[in-house]
mmCIF file of C-alpha atoms in Angstrom:
data_model
loop_
_atom_site.group_PDB
_atom_site.id
_atom_site.type_symbol
_atom_site.label_atom_id
_atom_site.label_comp_id
_atom_site.label_asym_id
_atom_site.label_seq_id
_atom_site.Cartn_x
_atom_site.Cartn_y
_atom_site.Cartn_z
ATOM 1 C CA UNK A 1 148.361 -11.255 116.839
ATOM 2 C CA UNK A 2 147.171 -7.681 116.343
ATOM 3 C CA UNK A 3 144.261 -6.268 118.321
ATOM 4 C CA UNK A 4 141.747 -3.900 116.817
ATOM 5 C CA UNK A 5 141.367 -0.505 118.458
ATOM 6 C CA UNK A 6 138.016 -1.627 119.873
ATOM 7 C CA UNK A 7 139.565 -4.773 121.364
ATOM 8 C CA UNK A 8 142.408 -2.755 122.890
ATOM 9 C CA UNK A 9 139.947 -0.276 124.389
ATOM 10 C CA UNK A 10 137.827 -3.085 125.850
ATOM 11 C CA UNK A 11 140.900 -4.732 127.338
ATOM 12 C CA UNK A 12 142.018 -1.411 128.820
ATOM 13 C CA UNK A 13 138.565 -0.817 130.342
ATOM 14 C CA UNK A 14 138.564 -4.307 131.824
ATOM 15 C CA UNK A 15 141.996 -3.880 133.406
ATOM 16 C CA UNK A 16 141.145 -0.380 134.626
ATOM 17 C CA UNK A 17 138.427 -1.864 136.851
ATOM 18 C CA UNK A 18 141.023 -4.114 138.484
ATOM 19 C CA UNK A 19 143.401 -1.167 138.868
ATOM 20 C CA UNK A 20 140.691 0.888 140.576
ATOM 21 C CA UNK A 21 140.108 -1.883 143.088
ATOM 22 C CA UNK A 22 143.857 -2.215 143.633
ATOM 23 C CA UNK A 23 144.196 1.511 144.332
ATOM 24 C CA UNK A 24 141.325 1.320 146.816
ATOM 25 C CA UNK A 25 142.898 -1.637 148.636
ATOM 26 C CA UNK A 26 146.338 0.016 148.802
ATOM 27 C CA UNK A 27 144.760 3.224 150.119
ATOM 28 C CA UNK A 28 142.998 1.322 152.890
ATOM 29 C CA UNK A 29 146.120 -0.597 153.888
ATOM 30 C CA UNK A 30 148.572 2.320 153.783
ATOM 31 C CA UNK A 31 146.335 5.139 154.946
ATOM 32 C CA UNK A 32 147.593 7.116 151.939
ATOM 33 C CA UNK A 33 145.545 8.141 148.914
ATOM 34 C CA UNK A 34 146.750 5.877 146.119
ATOM 35 C CA UNK A 35 145.761 6.253 142.462
ATOM 36 C CA UNK A 36 146.725 4.178 139.445
ATOM 37 C CA UNK A 37 146.752 5.931 136.073
ATOM 38 C CA UNK A 38 144.394 4.722 133.365
ATOM 39 C CA UNK A 39 146.256 1.776 131.825
ATOM 40 C CA UNK A 40 147.849 1.874 128.389
ATOM 41 C CA UNK A 41 147.676 -1.550 126.758
ATOM 42 C CA UNK A 42 149.738 -3.186 124.006
ATOM 43 C CA UNK A 43 150.218 -6.781 122.850
ATOM 44 C CA UNK A 44 153.609 -8.132 121.721
ATOM 45 C CA UNK A 45 155.055 -11.471 120.646
ATOM 46 C CA UNK A 46 157.037 -12.631 123.682
ATOM 47 C CA UNK A 47 160.361 -12.225 121.889
ATOM 48 C CA UNK A 48 159.683 -8.496 121.421
ATOM 49 C CA UNK A 49 158.825 -7.733 125.046
ATOM 50 C CA UNK A 50 162.372 -7.173 126.289
ATOM 51 C CA UNK A 51 163.084 -4.694 123.493
ATOM 52 C CA UNK A 52 159.851 -2.788 124.053
ATOM 53 C CA UNK A 53 160.470 -2.412 127.795
ATOM 54 C CA UNK A 54 164.256 -2.030 127.867
ATOM 55 C CA UNK A 55 164.312 1.753 127.421
ATOM 56 C CA UNK A 56 161.852 2.177 130.288
ATOM 57 C CA UNK A 57 163.403 -0.429 132.589
ATOM 58 C CA UNK A 58 167.193 -0.092 132.453
ATOM 59 C CA UNK A 59 169.257 -2.130 134.877
ATOM 60 C CA UNK A 60 167.796 -4.585 137.366
ATOM 61 C CA UNK A 61 164.062 -4.958 137.831
ATOM 62 C CA UNK A 62 161.851 -6.172 140.638
ATOM 63 C CA UNK A 63 159.083 -8.496 139.477
ATOM 64 C CA UNK A 64 156.258 -10.196 141.304
ATOM 65 C CA UNK A 65 155.308 -13.360 139.438
ATOM 66 C CA UNK A 66 152.039 -15.285 139.667
ATOM 67 C CA UNK A 67 151.292 -18.267 137.386
ATOM 68 C CA UNK A 68 147.638 -19.042 136.712
ATOM 69 C CA UNK A 69 145.852 -22.013 135.184
ATOM 70 C CA UNK A 70 142.416 -22.895 133.863
ATOM 71 C CA UNK A 71 140.426 -22.056 130.739
ATOM 72 C CA UNK A 72 142.787 -19.090 130.408
ATOM 73 C CA UNK A 73 146.319 -19.942 131.537
ATOM 74 C CA UNK A 74 149.630 -18.125 131.669
ATOM 75 C CA UNK A 75 151.889 -16.014 133.861
ATOM 76 C CA UNK A 76 151.203 -12.608 135.388
ATOM 77 C CA UNK A 77 153.929 -10.164 136.410
ATOM 78 C CA UNK A 78 154.108 -6.772 138.056
ATOM 79 C CA UNK A 79 157.429 -5.253 136.961
ATOM 80 C CA UNK A 80 159.152 -2.114 138.265
ATOM 81 C CA UNK A 81 162.695 -0.897 137.945
ATOM 82 C CA UNK A 82 164.679 -1.466 141.131
ATOM 83 C CA UNK A 83 164.799 2.200 142.156
ATOM 84 C CA UNK A 84 161.058 2.547 141.543
ATOM 85 C CA UNK A 85 160.348 -0.523 143.677
ATOM 86 C CA UNK A 86 162.359 0.974 146.555
ATOM 87 C CA UNK A 87 160.560 4.316 146.229
ATOM 88 C CA UNK A 88 157.121 2.689 146.056
ATOM 89 C CA UNK A 89 157.669 0.767 149.286
ATOM 90 C CA UNK A 90 159.002 3.943 150.952
ATOM 91 C CA UNK A 91 155.895 5.881 149.925
ATOM 92 C CA UNK A 92 153.484 3.228 151.131
ATOM 93 C CA UNK A 93 155.207 2.660 154.469
ATOM 94 C CA UNK A 94 155.956 6.329 155.281
ATOM 95 C CA UNK A 95 159.623 5.549 155.803
ATOM 96 C CA UNK A 96 161.281 8.513 157.501
ATOM 97 C CA UNK A 97 164.645 7.791 155.910
ATOM 98 C CA UNK A 98 164.542 6.883 152.210
ATOM 99 C CA UNK A 99 166.025 3.442 151.598
ATOM 100 C CA UNK A 100 168.674 2.596 149.032
ATOM 101 C CA UNK A 101 167.868 -1.109 148.888
ATOM 102 C CA UNK A 102 164.962 -3.476 149.321
ATOM 103 C CA UNK A 103 165.488 -5.011 152.748
ATOM 104 C CA UNK A 104 163.442 -7.983 153.954
ATOM 105 C CA UNK A 105 160.606 -5.791 155.226
ATOM 106 C CA UNK A 106 160.433 -3.809 151.964
ATOM 107 C CA UNK A 107 160.409 -7.034 149.946
ATOM 108 C CA UNK A 108 157.431 -8.265 151.930
ATOM 109 C CA UNK A 109 155.615 -4.987 151.264
ATOM 110 C CA UNK A 110 156.423 -5.121 147.548
ATOM 111 C CA UNK A 111 155.259 -8.726 147.292
ATOM 112 C CA UNK A 112 151.979 -7.771 148.958
ATOM 113 C CA UNK A 113 151.518 -4.866 146.499
ATOM 114 C CA UNK A 114 151.999 -7.321 143.633
ATOM 115 C CA UNK A 115 149.700 -9.808 145.307
ATOM 116 C CA UNK A 116 146.909 -7.234 145.542
ATOM 117 C CA UNK A 117 147.289 -6.064 141.932
ATOM 118 C CA UNK A 118 147.693 -9.501 140.348
ATOM 119 C CA UNK A 119 144.850 -11.016 142.379
ATOM 120 C CA UNK A 120 142.596 -8.117 141.387
ATOM 121 C CA UNK A 121 143.357 -8.690 137.697
ATOM 122 C CA UNK A 122 143.164 -12.482 137.751
ATOM 123 C CA UNK A 123 140.111 -12.385 140.001
ATOM 124 C CA UNK A 124 138.338 -10.438 137.252
ATOM 125 C CA UNK A 125 138.474 -13.543 135.056
ATOM 126 C CA UNK A 126 136.103 -15.350 137.390
ATOM 127 C CA UNK A 127 134.133 -12.490 138.937
ATOM 128 C CA UNK A 128 133.404 -10.613 135.731
ATOM 129 C CA UNK A 129 134.074 -12.960 132.815
ATOM 130 C CA UNK A 130 132.917 -16.048 134.729
ATOM 131 C CA UNK A 131 135.942 -17.987 133.483
ATOM 132 C CA UNK A 132 137.469 -20.091 136.234
ATOM 133 C CA UNK A 133 141.193 -19.745 136.823
ATOM 134 C CA UNK A 134 143.331 -20.871 139.741
ATOM 135 C CA UNK A 135 146.516 -19.135 140.823
ATOM 136 C CA UNK A 136 149.244 -19.718 143.356
ATOM 137 C CA UNK A 137 151.027 -17.474 145.857
ATOM 138 C CA UNK A 138 153.108 -14.811 144.027
ATOM 139 C CA UNK A 139 156.885 -14.698 144.319
ATOM 140 C CA UNK A 140 159.334 -11.782 144.163
ATOM 141 C CA UNK A 141 162.368 -11.852 141.857
ATOM 142 C CA UNK A 142 165.222 -9.364 141.492
ATOM 143 C CA UNK A 143 167.114 -9.675 138.206
ATOM 144 C CA UNK A 144 167.811 -8.027 134.874
ATOM 145 C CA UNK A 145 164.980 -7.566 132.400
ATOM 146 C CA UNK A 146 166.718 -9.896 129.915
ATOM 147 C CA UNK A 147 167.086 -12.509 132.652
ATOM 148 C CA UNK A 148 163.402 -12.230 133.478
ATOM 149 C CA UNK A 149 162.287 -12.614 129.854
ATOM 150 C CA UNK A 150 164.681 -15.539 129.325
ATOM 151 C CA UNK A 151 163.221 -17.327 132.335
ATOM 152 C CA UNK A 152 159.708 -16.839 130.965
ATOM 153 C CA UNK A 153 160.465 -18.090 127.451
ATOM 154 C CA UNK A 154 162.441 -21.140 128.650
ATOM 155 C CA UNK A 155 159.558 -22.322 130.820
ATOM 156 C CA UNK A 156 156.932 -22.001 128.083
ATOM 157 C CA UNK A 157 156.325 -23.972 124.910
ATOM 158 C CA UNK A 158 154.655 -22.812 121.720
ATOM 159 C CA UNK A 159 153.948 -19.295 120.503
ATOM 160 C CA UNK A 160 153.474 -16.859 123.351
ATOM 161 C CA UNK A 161 152.168 -13.311 123.497
ATOM 162 C CA UNK A 162 152.454 -10.726 126.211
ATOM 163 C CA UNK A 163 149.811 -8.177 127.145
ATOM 164 C CA UNK A 164 151.854 -5.241 128.435
ATOM 165 C CA UNK A 165 149.977 -2.723 130.555
ATOM 166 C CA UNK A 166 151.676 0.531 131.518
ATOM 167 C CA UNK A 167 150.502 2.567 134.482
ATOM 168 C CA UNK A 168 151.906 4.576 137.364
ATOM 169 C CA UNK A 169 151.215 4.623 141.076
ATOM 170 C CA UNK A 170 150.351 8.129 142.283
ATOM 171 C CA UNK A 171 151.082 8.591 145.994
ATOM 172 C CA UNK A 172 151.698 11.791 147.976
ATOM 173 C CA UNK A 173 152.377 13.859 144.842
ATOM 174 C CA UNK A 174 154.916 11.258 143.701
ATOM 175 C CA UNK A 175 154.693 8.894 140.749
ATOM 176 C CA UNK A 176 156.200 5.422 140.312
ATOM 177 C CA UNK A 177 155.975 3.720 136.914
ATOM 178 C CA UNK A 178 155.071 0.060 136.692
ATOM 179 C CA UNK A 179 154.114 -2.595 134.162
ATOM 180 C CA UNK A 180 151.608 -5.403 134.367
ATOM 181 C CA UNK A 181 152.573 -8.185 131.959
ATOM 182 C CA UNK A 182 150.325 -11.139 131.165
ATOM 183 C CA UNK A 183 152.057 -13.897 129.189
ATOM 184 C CA UNK A 184 149.576 -16.088 127.311
ATOM 185 C CA UNK A 185 149.461 -18.724 124.614
ATOM 186 C CA UNK A 186 147.650 -17.892 121.385
ATOM 187 C CA UNK A 187 144.664 -19.976 122.522
ATOM 188 C CA UNK A 188 144.441 -18.257 125.909
ATOM 189 C CA UNK A 189 144.846 -14.782 124.408
ATOM 190 C CA UNK A 190 142.063 -15.401 121.884
ATOM 191 C CA UNK A 191 139.807 -16.771 124.632
ATOM 192 C CA UNK A 192 140.497 -13.746 126.842
ATOM 193 C CA UNK A 193 139.757 -11.247 124.061
ATOM 194 C CA UNK A 194 136.587 -13.130 123.105
ATOM 195 C CA UNK A 195 135.331 -13.126 126.710
ATOM 196 C CA UNK A 196 136.129 -9.434 127.160
ATOM 197 C CA UNK A 197 134.305 -8.551 123.926
ATOM 198 C CA UNK A 198 131.249 -10.465 125.171
ATOM 199 C CA UNK A 199 131.465 -8.667 128.520
ATOM 200 C CA UNK A 200 131.682 -5.274 126.813
ATOM 201 C CA UNK A 201 128.705 -6.107 124.591
ATOM 202 C CA UNK A 202 126.700 -7.052 127.683
ATOM 203 C CA UNK A 203 127.694 -3.771 129.295
ATOM 204 C CA UNK A 204 126.608 -1.821 126.223
ATOM 205 C CA UNK A 205 123.333 -3.722 125.942
ATOM 206 C CA UNK A 206 122.551 -3.028 129.584
ATOM 207 C CA UNK A 207 122.998 0.703 129.011
ATOM 208 C CA UNK A 208 120.692 0.604 126.020
ATOM 209 C CA UNK A 209 117.963 -1.491 127.693
ATOM 210 C CA UNK A 210 118.370 -0.352 131.299
ATOM 211 C CA UNK A 211 118.872 -3.934 132.522
ATOM 212 C CA UNK A 212 121.719 -5.413 134.530
ATOM 213 C CA UNK A 213 124.196 -7.388 132.378
ATOM 214 C CA UNK A 214 124.933 -11.017 133.126
ATOM 215 C CA UNK A 215 128.643 -10.265 133.347
ATOM 216 C CA UNK A 216 129.118 -6.985 135.134
ATOM 217 C CA UNK A 217 131.834 -5.193 137.043
ATOM 218 C CA UNK A 218 129.165 -4.638 139.700
ATOM 219 C CA UNK A 219 129.371 -8.343 140.526
ATOM 220 C CA UNK A 220 132.980 -8.097 141.737
#
């Protein structure tokens, strides 16, 4: 399924709102100024995801996984390479001695980072699009990228697509790359794009008429 440039831009704008809220929450928690770059969005058939990410995520990866269900259903992941995950937790916890591995404390911090980001994105479905979804507590996994993709495809049936969102966490003049991946069925992807297009149209209409849209990021 190919997105038009307008659809891709609308999706990027939608996710950028969630990223802004994530950055604000991480800044409050850590006491550090945290920024997330404007997201770059692509959509791939699930079987092409590993190949598209492999050159950016060599070796083992750390992923925070959160399934969600409802009118739009699927799986959400925050994925970082292992070294990036270690560095991100160091930056957010002001560790005096840089760590080489994710110990239990660092894993808890990383899971909470994923929890904040994934909840911000999935919460947008209800708060902005007014589409109810339910989601469970996220879980942290450490494995190879191929192992992660295999586990996703084995648990799902039917044709699946992945929305892959690239960004980077900017903290204390350092940058850590990360990927948000939303795995959706064809039906859920079409519903999501349709709802986002309606939201964007409402936003545009509100600017033209000076009225508040029914579905607005201000309602978050």
